[in-house]
PDB file of C-alpha atoms in Angstrom:
ATOM      1  CA  MET A  25      -0.154   0.021   0.015  1.00 39.00           C
ATOM      2  CA  PHE A  26       3.000   2.244   0.995  1.00 41.00           C
ATOM      3  CA  GLN A  27       4.555   1.642  -2.366  1.00 45.00           C
ATOM      4  CA  ARG A  28       1.256   3.023  -3.936  1.00 44.00           C
ATOM      5  CA  GLN A  29       0.447  -0.504  -5.831  1.00 48.00           C
ATOM      6  CA  GLY A  30      -3.061  -0.983  -4.477  1.00 53.00           C
ATOM      7  CA  GLY A  31      -4.166  -4.468  -3.567  1.00 59.00           C
ATOM      8  CA  GLY A  32      -7.348  -6.405  -3.247  1.00 67.00           C
ATOM      9  CA  CYS A  33      -9.667  -6.342  -0.362  1.00 77.00           C
ATOM     10  CA  PHE A  34      -7.526  -8.150   2.447  1.00 73.00           C
ATOM     11  CA  VAL A  35      -4.847  -5.635   1.565  1.00 75.00           C
ATOM     12  CA  ILE A  36      -7.163  -2.376   1.352  1.00 80.00           C
ATOM     13  CA  ASN A  37      -9.639  -2.828   3.963  1.00 83.00           C
ATOM     14  CA  SER A  38      -6.896  -4.216   6.310  1.00 82.00           C
ATOM     15  CA  PHE A  39      -5.008  -0.749   5.822  1.00 81.00           C
ATOM     16  CA  ILE A  40      -7.984   1.671   6.359  1.00 86.00           C
ATOM     17  CA  LYS A  41      -8.777  -0.250   9.339  1.00 88.00           C
ATOM     18  CA  VAL A  42      -5.281   0.192  10.928  1.00 85.00           C
ATOM     19  CA  VAL A  43      -5.608   3.956   9.682  1.00 87.00           C
ATOM     20  CA  LEU A  44      -8.934   4.523  11.312  1.00 89.00           C
ATOM     21  CA  GLN A  45      -7.518   2.861  14.365  1.00 88.00           C
ATOM     22  CA  ASN A  46      -4.721   5.149  14.474  1.00 87.00           C
ATOM     23  CA  LEU A  47      -7.278   8.368  14.031  1.00 88.00           C
ATOM     24  CA  GLY A  48      -9.055   7.090  17.323  1.00 91.00           C
ATOM     25  CA  TYR A  49     -11.945   5.319  15.595  1.00 91.00           C
ATOM     26  CA  GLN A  50     -13.035   1.547  16.640  1.00 93.00           C
ATOM     27  CA  ALA A  51     -12.892  -0.843  13.781  1.00 93.00           C
ATOM     28  CA  TYR A  52     -12.741  -4.362  12.870  1.00 92.00           C
ATOM     29  CA  LEU A  53     -12.676  -6.433   9.764  1.00 90.00           C
ATOM     30  CA  ILE A  54     -15.336  -9.070   9.074  1.00 90.00           C
ATOM     31  CA  GLU A  55     -15.983 -11.738   6.894  1.00 84.00           C
ATOM     32  CA  ARG A  56     -18.253 -12.819   3.648  1.00 80.00           C
ATOM     33  CA  CYS A  57     -20.025 -15.721   3.999  1.00 70.00           C
ATOM     34  CA  LEU A  58     -22.524 -18.081   1.792  1.00 57.00           C
ATOM     35  CA  PRO A  59     -26.067 -17.637   2.848  1.00 50.00           C
ATOM     36  CA  GLY A  60     -27.394 -20.666   4.912  1.00 46.00           C
ATOM     37  CA  THR A  61     -23.702 -22.257   5.121  1.00 42.00           C
ATOM     38  CA  LYS A  62     -21.678 -22.991   8.110  1.00 40.00           C
ATOM     39  CA  ARG A  63     -18.553 -22.397   6.792  1.00 43.00           C
ATOM     40  CA  THR A  64     -16.272 -20.564   8.774  1.00 44.00           C
ATOM     41  CA  GLY A  65     -13.685 -19.316   6.025  1.00 46.00           C
ATOM     42  CA  THR A  66     -13.750 -15.877   4.837  1.00 45.00           C
ATOM     43  CA  GLU A  67     -14.714 -17.079   1.104  1.00 56.00           C
ATOM     44  CA  GLY A  68     -12.729 -14.618  -0.747  1.00 66.00           C
ATOM     45  CA  HIS A  69     -13.766 -11.446   0.535  1.00 78.00           C
ATOM     46  CA  ILE A  70     -13.550  -9.283   3.942  1.00 85.00           C
ATOM     47  CA  GLY A  71     -15.536  -6.183   4.793  1.00 89.00           C
ATOM     48  CA  LEU A  72     -14.942  -3.341   7.397  1.00 92.00           C
ATOM     49  CA  ILE A  73     -16.864  -2.332  10.460  1.00 94.00           C
ATOM     50  CA  VAL A  74     -16.276   1.285  12.093  1.00 95.00           C
ATOM     51  CA  GLN A  75     -17.914   1.363  15.465  1.00 94.00           C
ATOM     52  CA  ASN A  76     -19.123   4.316  18.025  1.00 93.00           C
ATOM     53  CA  VAL A  77     -19.266   7.135  15.190  1.00 92.00           C
ATOM     54  CA  THR A  78     -22.762   8.482  15.812  1.00 93.00           C
ATOM     55  CA  HIS A  79     -23.032   7.307  19.035  1.00 92.00           C
ATOM     56  CA  HIS A  80     -21.920   4.279  21.610  1.00 92.00           C
ATOM     57  CA  GLY A  81     -22.779   1.417  20.240  1.00 90.00           C
ATOM     58  CA  SER A  82     -23.401   2.449  16.866  1.00 94.00           C
ATOM     59  CA  LYS A  83     -21.945   0.316  13.806  1.00 94.00           C
ATOM     60  CA  HIS A  84     -21.457   1.310  10.247  1.00 95.00           C
ATOM     61  CA  LEU A  85     -20.243  -0.508   7.212  1.00 94.00           C
ATOM     62  CA  MET A  86     -17.696   0.855   4.924  1.00 91.00           C
ATOM     63  CA  GLU A  87     -16.354  -1.013   1.639  1.00 88.00           C
ATOM     64  CA  PRO A  88     -13.122   0.584   0.250  1.00 84.00           C
ATOM     65  CA  GLY A  89     -12.029  -2.661  -0.880  1.00 78.00           C
ATOM     66  CA  THR A  90     -14.686  -3.905  -3.406  1.00 76.00           C
ATOM     67  CA  ARG A  91     -14.902  -3.442  -7.226  1.00 66.00           C
ATOM     68  CA  HIS A  92     -17.355  -0.210  -6.746  1.00 70.00           C
ATOM     69  CA  PRO A  93     -15.870   1.035  -3.350  1.00 78.00           C
ATOM     70  CA  ILE A  94     -18.349   2.353  -0.577  1.00 83.00           C
ATOM     71  CA  LEU A  95     -16.486   5.022   1.154  1.00 81.00           C
ATOM     72  CA  GLN A  96     -19.347   6.336   3.016  1.00 86.00           C
ATOM     73  CA  LEU A  97     -20.448   5.059   6.246  1.00 92.00           C
ATOM     74  CA  ILE A  98     -23.688   2.732   5.791  1.00 94.00           C
ATOM     75  CA  PRO A  99     -25.240   2.898   8.985  1.00 95.00           C
ATOM     76  CA  LEU A 100     -26.151  -1.010  10.407  1.00 94.00           C
ATOM     77  CA  ASN A 101     -28.855   0.298  12.989  1.00 92.00           C
ATOM     78  CA  PHE A 102     -32.298  -0.635  10.643  1.00 93.00           C
ATOM     79  CA  ALA A 103     -34.336  -3.384  11.594  1.00 92.00           C
ATOM     80  CA  ARG A 104     -34.568  -5.251   8.653  1.00 94.00           C
ATOM     81  CA  VAL A 105     -34.269  -3.107   5.405  1.00 96.00           C
ATOM     82  CA  SER A 106     -32.040  -0.292   5.094  1.00 96.00           C
ATOM     83  CA  PRO A 107     -32.674   2.841   3.406  1.00 95.00           C
ATOM     84  CA  GLU A 108     -31.780   2.910  -0.512  1.00 94.00           C
ATOM     85  CA  TYR A 109     -28.079   4.590  -0.926  1.00 92.00           C
ATOM     86  CA  ASN A 110     -27.278   6.136  -4.171  1.00 87.00           C
ATOM     87  CA  LEU A 111     -23.605   5.721  -4.678  1.00 77.00           C
ATOM     88  CA  GLY A 112     -23.435   7.127  -8.307  1.00 70.00           C
ATOM     89  CA  HIS A 113     -22.573   3.820 -10.173  1.00 68.00           C
ATOM     90  CA  TYR A 114     -25.403   2.024  -8.977  1.00 76.00           C
ATOM     91  CA  SER A 115     -27.880   1.699  -5.824  1.00 88.00           C
ATOM     92  CA  ILE A 116     -27.652  -0.397  -2.914  1.00 91.00           C
ATOM     93  CA  ARG A 117     -29.698  -1.645   0.037  1.00 94.00           C
ATOM     94  CA  LEU A 118     -28.641  -3.894   2.909  1.00 95.00           C
ATOM     95  CA  PHE A 119     -31.029  -6.857   4.178  1.00 96.00           C
ATOM     96  CA  LYS A 120     -30.738  -8.240   7.598  1.00 94.00           C
ATOM     97  CA  ASP A 121     -31.409 -12.078   7.861  1.00 88.00           C
ATOM     98  CA  VAL A 122     -30.572 -14.505  10.889  1.00 84.00           C
ATOM     99  CA  SER A 123     -28.615 -12.902  13.740  1.00 83.00           C
ATOM    100  CA  GLY A 124     -25.401 -11.199  12.408  1.00 88.00           C
ATOM    101  CA  ILE A 125     -26.015 -11.931   8.840  1.00 90.00           C
ATOM    102  CA  VAL A 126     -26.211  -8.883   6.514  1.00 93.00           C
ATOM    103  CA  HIS A 127     -26.635  -8.864   2.781  1.00 92.00           C
ATOM    104  CA  LEU A 128     -25.438  -6.448   0.650  1.00 91.00           C
ATOM    105  CA  CYS A 129     -27.856  -5.749  -2.476  1.00 91.00           C
ATOM    106  CA  ARG A 130     -28.351  -3.917  -5.830  1.00 89.00           C
ATOM    107  CA  PRO A 131     -31.570  -3.696  -7.716  1.00 91.00           C
ATOM    108  CA  THR A 132     -32.124  -6.212 -10.657  1.00 87.00           C
ATOM    109  CA  LEU A 133     -34.563  -6.813 -13.530  1.00 84.00           C
ATOM    110  CA  ASP A 134     -33.111 -10.118 -14.387  1.00 82.00           C
ATOM    111  CA  ASP A 135     -35.466 -13.182 -14.002  1.00 80.00           C
ATOM    112  CA  ASN A 136     -32.464 -15.864 -14.377  1.00 80.00           C
ATOM    113  CA  ILE A 137     -30.872 -15.256 -11.129  1.00 81.00           C
ATOM    114  CA  ASP A 138     -31.855 -17.645  -8.457  1.00 79.00           C
ATOM    115  CA  ASP A 139     -34.309 -16.784  -5.759  1.00 79.00           C
ATOM    116  CA  ASN A 140     -31.680 -17.777  -3.112  1.00 80.00           C
ATOM    117  CA  ASP A 141     -29.762 -15.230  -4.655  1.00 84.00           C
ATOM    118  CA  THR A 142     -31.854 -12.296  -4.547  1.00 89.00           C
ATOM    119  CA  MET A 143     -34.047 -10.403  -1.865  1.00 91.00           C
ATOM    120  CA  ASN A 144     -37.331  -8.566  -2.690  1.00 90.00           C
ATOM    121  CA  PHE A 145     -38.576  -5.196  -1.094  1.00 92.00           C
ATOM    122  CA  GLU A 146     -41.798  -3.626  -2.039  1.00 90.00           C
ATOM    123  CA  GLY A 147     -42.006  -5.503  -5.228  1.00 88.00           C
ATOM    124  CA  LYS A 148     -38.564  -4.936  -6.249  1.00 90.00           C
ATOM    125  CA  LYS A 149     -35.823  -7.693  -6.572  1.00 92.00           C
ATOM    126  CA  TRP A 150     -32.597  -6.968  -5.112  1.00 92.00           C
ATOM    127  CA  GLU A 151     -29.545  -9.353  -6.061  1.00 89.00           C
ATOM    128  CA  ILE A 152     -27.390 -10.060  -3.275  1.00 88.00           C
ATOM    129  CA  LEU A 153     -23.795  -8.877  -3.864  1.00 85.00           C
ATOM    130  CA  ILE A 154     -22.154  -9.902  -0.604  1.00 86.00           C
ATOM    131  CA  THR A 155     -23.369 -11.401   2.725  1.00 89.00           C
ATOM    132  CA  TYR A 156     -21.528 -10.439   5.501  1.00 90.00           C
ATOM    133  CA  ARG A 157     -20.861 -12.064   9.275  1.00 88.00           C
ATOM    134  CA  THR A 158     -21.011  -8.884  11.313  1.00 90.00           C
ATOM    135  CA  LEU A 159     -20.545 -10.257  14.641  1.00 86.00           C
ATOM    136  CA  ARG A 160     -17.294 -11.738  14.278  1.00 82.00           C
ATOM    137  CA  SER A 161     -14.021  -9.949  14.080  1.00 85.00           C
ATOM    138  CA  LEU A 162     -11.067 -11.349  12.038  1.00 81.00           C
ATOM    139  CA  SER A 163      -7.411 -10.584  12.575  1.00 78.00           C
ATOM    140  CA  ILE A 164      -4.797  -9.296  10.441  1.00 71.00           C
ATOM    141  CA  GLU A 165      -3.364 -12.644  10.482  1.00 76.00           C
ATOM    142  CA  ASP A 166      -6.677 -14.261   9.187  1.00 73.00           C
ATOM    143  CA  CYS A 167      -6.604 -11.886   6.261  1.00 69.00           C
ATOM    144  CA  GLU A 168      -3.107 -12.783   5.407  1.00 69.00           C
ATOM    145  CA  LYS A 169      -3.688 -16.381   5.708  1.00 70.00           C
ATOM    146  CA  GLU A 170      -6.662 -16.122   3.353  1.00 65.00           C
ATOM    147  CA  THR A 171      -4.653 -14.084   1.035  1.00 62.00           C
ATOM    148  CA  ASN A 172      -2.134 -16.862   0.644  1.00 63.00           C
ATOM    149  CA  ASN A 173      -4.659 -19.343  -0.084  1.00 60.00           C
ATOM    150  CA  ILE A 174      -6.099 -17.676  -2.729  1.00 55.00           C
ATOM    151  CA  LEU A 175      -2.921 -16.801  -4.494  1.00 54.00           C
ATOM    152  CA  GLN A 176      -1.331 -20.408  -3.972  1.00 56.00           C
ATOM    153  CA  ASP A 177      -4.803 -22.446  -4.997  1.00 52.00           C
ATOM    154  CA  ARG A 178      -5.737 -21.967  -8.370  1.00 48.00           C
ATOM    155  CA  ASN A 179      -9.088 -23.986  -7.803  1.00 51.00           C
ATOM    156  CA  LEU A 180     -10.417 -20.854  -5.893  1.00 47.00           C
ATOM    157  CA  MET A 181      -9.542 -18.372  -8.467  1.00 49.00           C
ATOM    158  CA  PRO A 182      -7.864 -19.627 -11.569  1.00 51.00           C
ATOM    159  CA  GLU A 183      -8.185 -16.684 -13.268  1.00 50.00           C
ATOM    160  CA  LEU A 184      -5.141 -15.339 -10.977  1.00 50.00           C
ATOM    161  CA  HIS A 185      -2.867 -18.162 -12.382  1.00 51.00           C
ATOM    162  CA  ASP A 186      -3.647 -17.973 -15.968  1.00 59.00           C
ATOM    163  CA  LYS A 187      -3.544 -14.417 -16.805  1.00 65.00           C
ATOM    164  CA  LEU A 188      -2.019 -11.059 -15.810  1.00 67.00           C
ATOM    165  CA  ILE A 189      -4.991  -8.777 -13.894  1.00 70.00           C
ATOM    166  CA  ILE A 190      -5.009  -5.213 -12.838  1.00 76.00           C
ATOM    167  CA  PHE A 191      -7.950  -3.435 -11.525  1.00 70.00           C
ATOM    168  CA  GLY A 192      -7.826   0.195 -10.502  1.00 70.00           C
ATOM    169  CA  PHE A 193      -9.233   3.851 -10.980  1.00 68.00           C
ATOM    170  CA  SER A 194      -7.905   5.799 -13.766  1.00 74.00           C
ATOM    171  CA  GLN A 195      -8.926   9.093 -14.827  1.00 70.00           C
ATOM    172  CA  GLY A 196     -11.862   8.850 -12.634  1.00 66.00           C
ATOM    173  CA  ARG A 197     -13.207   5.421 -14.128  1.00 73.00           C
ATOM    174  CA  TRP A 198     -12.907   1.972 -13.109  1.00 74.00           C
ATOM    175  CA  THR A 199     -10.358   0.344 -15.168  1.00 82.00           C
ATOM    176  CA  ALA A 200      -9.231  -3.428 -15.773  1.00 81.00           C
ATOM    177  CA  VAL A 201      -6.524  -5.035 -17.657  1.00 85.00           C
ATOM    178  CA  VAL A 202      -7.219  -8.906 -17.715  1.00 80.00           C
ATOM    179  CA  GLY A 203      -4.978 -10.719 -19.946  1.00 81.00           C
ATOM    180  CA  ARG A 204      -4.469  -8.735 -23.109  1.00 86.00           C
ATOM    181  CA  ASN A 205      -8.207  -7.145 -22.717  1.00 88.00           C
ATOM    182  CA  PHE A 206      -8.024  -3.505 -21.511  1.00 90.00           C
ATOM    183  CA  VAL A 207     -11.816  -2.154 -20.360  1.00 86.00           C
ATOM    184  CA  GLN A 208     -12.421   1.309 -18.765  1.00 84.00           C
ATOM    185  CA  TYR A 209     -16.285   1.501 -17.571  1.00 74.00           C
ATOM    186  CA  GLY A 210     -18.268   4.645 -17.984  1.00 64.00           C
ATOM    187  CA  SER A 211     -20.544   6.143 -15.539  1.00 54.00           C
ATOM    188  CA  ARG A 212     -23.400   3.890 -16.803  1.00 56.00           C
ATOM    189  CA  PRO A 213     -23.536   0.251 -17.499  1.00 51.00           C
ATOM    190  CA  GLY A 214     -22.976  -0.100 -21.058  1.00 58.00           C
ATOM    191  CA  LEU A 215     -20.680   2.755 -21.441  1.00 68.00           C
ATOM    192  CA  ALA A 216     -17.263   1.290 -21.619  1.00 78.00           C
ATOM    193  CA  THR A 217     -13.952   1.561 -23.747  1.00 84.00           C
ATOM    194  CA  ARG A 218     -12.851  -2.038 -24.565  1.00 88.00           C
ATOM    195  CA  LYS A 219      -9.671  -3.097 -26.770  1.00 91.00           C
ATOM    196  CA  VAL A 220      -7.379  -6.000 -27.117  1.00 92.00           C
ATOM    197  CA  MET A 221      -3.833  -4.917 -26.978  1.00 91.00           C
ATOM    198  CA  LYS A 222      -1.680  -7.059 -29.492  1.00 89.00           C
ATOM    199  CA  ASN A 223       1.823  -7.109 -28.207  1.00 89.00           C
ATOM    200  CA  ASN A 224       3.795  -6.598 -24.731  1.00 89.00           C
ATOM    201  CA  ALA A 225       4.756  -3.091 -26.007  1.00 90.00           C
ATOM    202  CA  GLU A 226       1.283  -1.881 -26.228  1.00 92.00           C
ATOM    203  CA  MET A 227       0.556  -3.617 -22.960  1.00 91.00           C
ATOM    204  CA  VAL A 228       3.362  -1.473 -21.451  1.00 92.00           C
ATOM    205  CA  GLU A 229       2.601   1.645 -22.807  1.00 92.00           C
ATOM    206  CA  THR A 230      -1.326   1.379 -21.947  1.00 92.00           C
ATOM    207  CA  ILE A 231      -0.667  -0.009 -18.226  1.00 90.00           C
ATOM    208  CA  CYS A 232       1.919   2.752 -17.643  1.00 89.00           C
ATOM    209  CA  LYS A 233      -0.672   5.365 -19.007  1.00 89.00           C
ATOM    210  CA  HIS A 234      -3.517   4.488 -16.511  1.00 87.00           C
ATOM    211  CA  PHE A 235      -1.498   3.157 -13.600  1.00 82.00           C
ATOM    212  CA  PRO A 236       1.729   5.407 -13.436  1.00 83.00           C
ATOM    213  CA  GLN A 237       2.728   4.066 -10.120  1.00 75.00           C
ATOM    214  CA  TYR A 238       4.002   1.080 -11.676  1.00 80.00           C
ATOM    215  CA  PRO A 239       7.483   1.774 -13.266  1.00 84.00           C
ATOM    216  CA  LYS A 240       7.604   0.872 -16.989  1.00 88.00           C
ATOM    217  CA  GLU A 241      11.045  -1.687 -16.282  1.00 87.00           C
ATOM    218  CA  ARG A 242       8.958  -3.505 -13.645  1.00 82.00           C
ATOM    219  CA  VAL A 243       5.607  -3.783 -16.047  1.00 85.00           C
ATOM    220  CA  ALA A 244       7.855  -5.056 -18.697  1.00 87.00           C
ATOM    221  CA  GLU A 245       9.537  -7.456 -16.263  1.00 83.00           C
ATOM    222  CA  VAL A 246       6.288  -8.810 -15.150  1.00 78.00           C
ATOM    223  CA  LEU A 247       4.920  -9.102 -19.035  1.00 82.00           C
ATOM    224  CA  MET A 248       8.040 -11.191 -20.087  1.00 80.00           C
ATOM    225  CA  PHE A 249       7.206 -13.456 -17.105  1.00 73.00           C
ATOM    226  CA  TRP A 250       3.329 -13.628 -18.460  1.00 71.00           C
ATOM    227  CA  TYR A 251       3.877 -13.815 -22.087  1.00 73.00           C
ATOM    228  CA  PRO A 252       7.531 -14.586 -22.787  1.00 69.00           C
ATOM    229  CA  ASP A 253       6.998 -15.504 -26.383  1.00 55.00           C
ATOM    230  CA  ARG A 254       6.373 -11.612 -27.180  1.00 49.00           C
ATOM    231  CA  HIS A 255       9.425  -9.061 -27.334  1.00 45.00           C
ATOM    232  CA  VAL A 256       8.925  -5.773 -24.964  1.00 41.00           C
ATOM    233  CA  VAL A 257      10.391  -2.679 -26.526  1.00 39.00           C
TER     234      VAL A 257
END
């Protein structure tokens, strides 16, 4: 993080937790789970809860480490369904389930989504994006262990082992490099710039343009590891 190279939810949310604690706030990490399961693993994601912000005992969800970061604090003091929050790129609601289980959802019109993956409220269907266990606190050691598990086990996230992946914000837009594919998403669904980079030289220029924190020489070195059959200019 201090090298300005970003990271996934385990890195970003853990880092923000430490920052908040050093500013005097109480915060703890929570795990994502699958609805109705008893699995104790973090299952690929962690969230962040900040306590005692508005009053003693208050809890707020914060999600800087997601694909669409949620930087505002979302109160968890609702009875069953939270208000609708417009985050700019989409709207969300939180739904409480059994004790300590909270679903983060967005509206959907897709009838093909399994009912187990949706919540309904006032005639509107909400797709479950993330389900949290909010009562159990995770340690930094838990996050490091899970990160290592994901990186080492290609069965969990095979794309991490099959192609180069970079995600981040560039020029105010969510930007991704997945293999040789470049995508920069627009302000609304369907508005995106896409291109296929033909060689390593084009990849070096594109990556360094949108992610200048990466030294050009380092990018070229990494690309030679992933795509040794292509010469880097």
